[in-house]
């Protein structure tokens, strides 16, 4: 395209030179017919060469624009694929770390020396239970999840657990609550809850 532009520019400069010479010849006091004929023929020759060069320039420029468009599309597609792959890898890594953290948490909860029951503060529904809680209640840990914590206690201590769930510990707030947990076989276990 640049070569065609340069070639067309040379022709336009030559066209200007020939037109200027022809103008001078017509405005001179003695017009030479053979010089006018020669300049007119050269003017026609230069004018005939310009349209094919202009068409070739337009075609080459169009090809370049289409190639630039295709490269741009390819770059966008490659970038999108790269970003998608990166997003998937980061998500996979984060999920792997979250699963690993959950497993470590589960291991920590299950190896604790104390019974652990985690309950929703507003509803009292158990959302987490460990193996010691299973031993204390006689109910499998998975079966404890979804039960109300109040259902595991004797009726005379339900007010204390309600206070704990609302963040209001009995006494001065530093001492744990004394609760009585019903075992599945019917016996009662005295526990401290916080």
Coordinates of C-alpha atoms in Angstrom, one line a residue:
X1 CA 0.0 0.0 0.0
X2 CA 2.9 2.4 0.8
X3 CA 4.6 1.6 -2.5
X4 CA 1.3 2.3 -4.4
X5 CA 0.9 5.5 -2.5
X6 CA 4.4 6.6 -3.4
X7 CA 3.8 5.7 -7.0
X8 CA 0.5 7.6 -7.1
X9 CA 2.2 10.6 -5.4
X10 CA 4.9 10.6 -8.1
X11 CA 2.2 10.5 -10.9
X12 CA 0.2 13.3 -9.2
X13 CA 3.4 15.4 -9.0
X14 CA 4.1 14.7 -12.7
X15 CA 0.5 15.5 -13.5
X16 CA 0.9 18.9 -11.8
X17 CA 4.1 19.6 -13.7
X18 CA 2.6 18.7 -17.0
X19 CA -0.6 20.8 -16.3
X20 CA 1.6 23.7 -15.2
X21 CA 3.7 23.4 -18.5
X22 CA 0.5 23.1 -20.5
X23 CA -1.0 26.2 -18.8
X24 CA 2.2 28.2 -19.5
X25 CA 2.1 27.1 -23.1
X26 CA -1.5 28.2 -23.5
X27 CA -0.9 31.6 -21.8
X28 CA 2.3 32.3 -23.8
X29 CA 2.1 34.8 -26.7
X30 CA 3.1 32.2 -29.2
X31 CA 1.4 28.8 -28.7
X32 CA 3.4 25.9 -30.1
X33 CA 1.0 23.2 -31.4
X34 CA 3.4 20.3 -31.2
X35 CA 4.4 21.2 -27.6
X36 CA 0.7 21.4 -26.7
X37 CA 0.0 18.0 -28.4
X38 CA 3.0 16.5 -26.6
X39 CA 2.0 17.8 -23.2
X40 CA -1.7 16.8 -23.8
X41 CA -0.6 13.3 -24.7
X42 CA 1.6 13.1 -21.6
X43 CA -1.3 14.5 -19.5
X44 CA -3.6 11.8 -20.8
X45 CA -1.0 9.1 -20.3
X46 CA -0.5 10.1 -16.6
X47 CA -4.3 10.4 -16.0
X48 CA -4.8 6.8 -17.4
X49 CA -2.1 5.4 -15.0
X50 CA -3.8 6.9 -11.8
X51 CA -7.1 4.9 -11.7
X52 CA -5.5 1.4 -11.7
X53 CA -3.0 2.5 -9.0
X54 CA -5.9 4.0 -6.9
X55 CA -7.9 0.8 -7.3
X56 CA -4.8 -1.3 -6.3
X57 CA -4.2 1.0 -3.4
X58 CA -7.8 0.7 -2.2
X59 CA -7.7 -3.1 -2.6
X60 CA -4.4 -3.4 -0.7
X61 CA -5.6 -1.0 2.0
X62 CA -8.8 -3.1 2.3
X63 CA -6.8 -6.3 2.5
X64 CA -4.7 -4.7 5.2
X65 CA -7.8 -3.6 7.1
X66 CA -9.3 -7.1 6.9
X67 CA -6.1 -8.6 8.1
X68 CA -5.9 -6.2 11.0
X69 CA -9.5 -7.1 11.9
X70 CA -8.7 -10.8 11.8
X71 CA -5.6 -10.3 13.9
X72 CA -7.7 -8.2 16.4
X73 CA -10.4 -11.0 16.5
X74 CA -7.7 -13.6 17.1
X75 CA -6.1 -11.5 19.8
X76 CA -9.5 -11.0 21.5
X77 CA -10.3 -14.7 21.3
X78 CA -6.9 -15.7 22.6
X79 CA -7.2 -13.2 25.4
X80 CA -10.6 -14.4 26.3
X81 CA -9.5 -18.0 26.3
X82 CA -6.5 -17.1 28.5
X83 CA -8.6 -15.2 31.0
X84 CA -11.2 -18.0 31.1
X85 CA -8.5 -20.6 31.7
X86 CA -6.9 -18.4 34.4
X87 CA -10.3 -17.9 36.0
X88 CA -10.9 -21.6 36.0
X89 CA -7.5 -22.3 37.5
X90 CA -7.9 -19.7 40.2
X91 CA -11.4 -20.9 41.0
X92 CA -10.2 -24.5 41.2
X93 CA -7.3 -23.5 43.4
X94 CA -9.5 -21.5 45.8
X95 CA -12.0 -24.3 45.9
X96 CA -9.2 -26.8 46.6
X97 CA -8.0 -24.6 49.5
X98 CA -11.5 -24.2 50.8
X99 CA -12.1 -28.0 50.8
X100 CA -8.7 -28.5 52.4
X101 CA -9.5 -25.9 55.1
X102 CA -12.9 -27.5 55.7
X103 CA -11.2 -30.9 56.1
X104 CA -8.7 -29.5 58.5
X105 CA -11.6 -27.8 60.5
X106 CA -13.5 -31.1 60.4
X107 CA -10.4 -33.0 61.7
X108 CA -9.9 -30.4 64.4
X109 CA -13.5 -30.6 65.5
X110 CA -13.6 -34.4 65.5
X111 CA -10.3 -34.8 67.5
X112 CA -11.3 -32.3 70.2
X113 CA -11.4 -33.6 73.7
X114 CA -14.7 -31.9 74.3
X115 CA -18.2 -32.3 72.8
X116 CA -18.8 -29.5 70.3
X117 CA -22.2 -28.5 69.1
X118 CA -22.4 -25.4 66.9
X119 CA -25.9 -24.0 66.7
X120 CA -27.6 -21.1 64.9
X121 CA -28.0 -18.3 67.4
X122 CA -31.5 -17.3 66.2
X123 CA -33.1 -20.7 65.8
X124 CA -31.1 -23.1 68.0
X125 CA -30.7 -25.5 65.1
X126 CA -27.5 -27.5 65.3
X127 CA -25.3 -27.0 62.2
X128 CA -22.2 -28.8 63.4
X129 CA -21.5 -31.7 65.8
X130 CA -18.4 -33.7 66.5
X131 CA -17.7 -37.3 67.6
X132 CA -17.6 -36.4 71.3
X133 CA -21.1 -34.8 71.0
X134 CA -22.2 -38.1 69.4
X135 CA -20.8 -40.0 72.4
X136 CA -22.4 -37.6 74.9
X137 CA -25.9 -37.8 73.3
X138 CA -25.9 -41.3 71.9
X139 CA -27.1 -39.8 68.6
X140 CA -24.8 -40.0 65.5
X141 CA -23.2 -36.7 64.7
X142 CA -24.9 -36.4 61.3
X143 CA -28.3 -37.1 62.9
X144 CA -27.6 -34.2 65.4
X145 CA -27.3 -31.7 62.5
X146 CA -30.7 -30.1 61.9
X147 CA -32.1 -30.8 65.4
X148 CA -32.8 -28.0 67.9
X149 CA -30.2 -27.9 70.6
X150 CA -33.0 -27.4 73.2
X151 CA -34.4 -30.9 72.3
X152 CA -31.2 -32.4 73.8
X153 CA -31.6 -30.7 77.2
X154 CA -33.8 -31.4 80.2
X155 CA -36.6 -28.9 80.4
X156 CA -35.3 -27.1 83.5
X157 CA -32.2 -25.8 81.7
X158 CA -33.7 -24.6 78.4
X159 CA -33.7 -21.0 79.6
X160 CA -29.9 -21.1 80.1
X161 CA -29.3 -22.3 76.6
X162 CA -31.6 -19.7 75.2
X163 CA -29.5 -17.1 77.0
X164 CA -26.3 -18.6 75.6
X165 CA -27.7 -18.6 72.0
X166 CA -28.6 -14.9 72.4
X167 CA -25.1 -14.1 73.6
X168 CA -26.3 -13.6 77.2
X169 CA -24.2 -15.9 79.4
X170 CA -25.5 -16.7 82.9
X171 CA -23.9 -15.0 85.9
X172 CA -21.1 -12.5 85.1
X173 CA -20.7 -13.7 81.5
X174 CA -17.3 -15.4 82.3
X175 CA -18.6 -18.6 83.9
X176 CA -20.0 -21.4 81.7
X177 CA -23.7 -22.4 82.0
X178 CA -24.5 -25.7 83.8
X179 CA -26.7 -27.8 81.6
X180 CA -28.1 -31.3 81.7
X181 CA -28.0 -33.3 78.4
X182 CA -30.4 -36.2 77.8
X183 CA -28.6 -39.3 76.4
X184 CA -30.5 -41.4 73.8
X185 CA -30.6 -44.2 76.4
X186 CA -32.3 -41.9 78.9
X187 CA -29.5 -41.1 81.3
X188 CA -28.6 -37.4 82.0
X189 CA -25.1 -36.0 81.7
X190 CA -24.1 -32.8 83.5
X191 CA -22.1 -30.4 81.2
X192 CA -20.8 -26.9 81.1
X193 CA -21.6 -24.9 78.0
X194 CA -20.3 -21.6 76.7

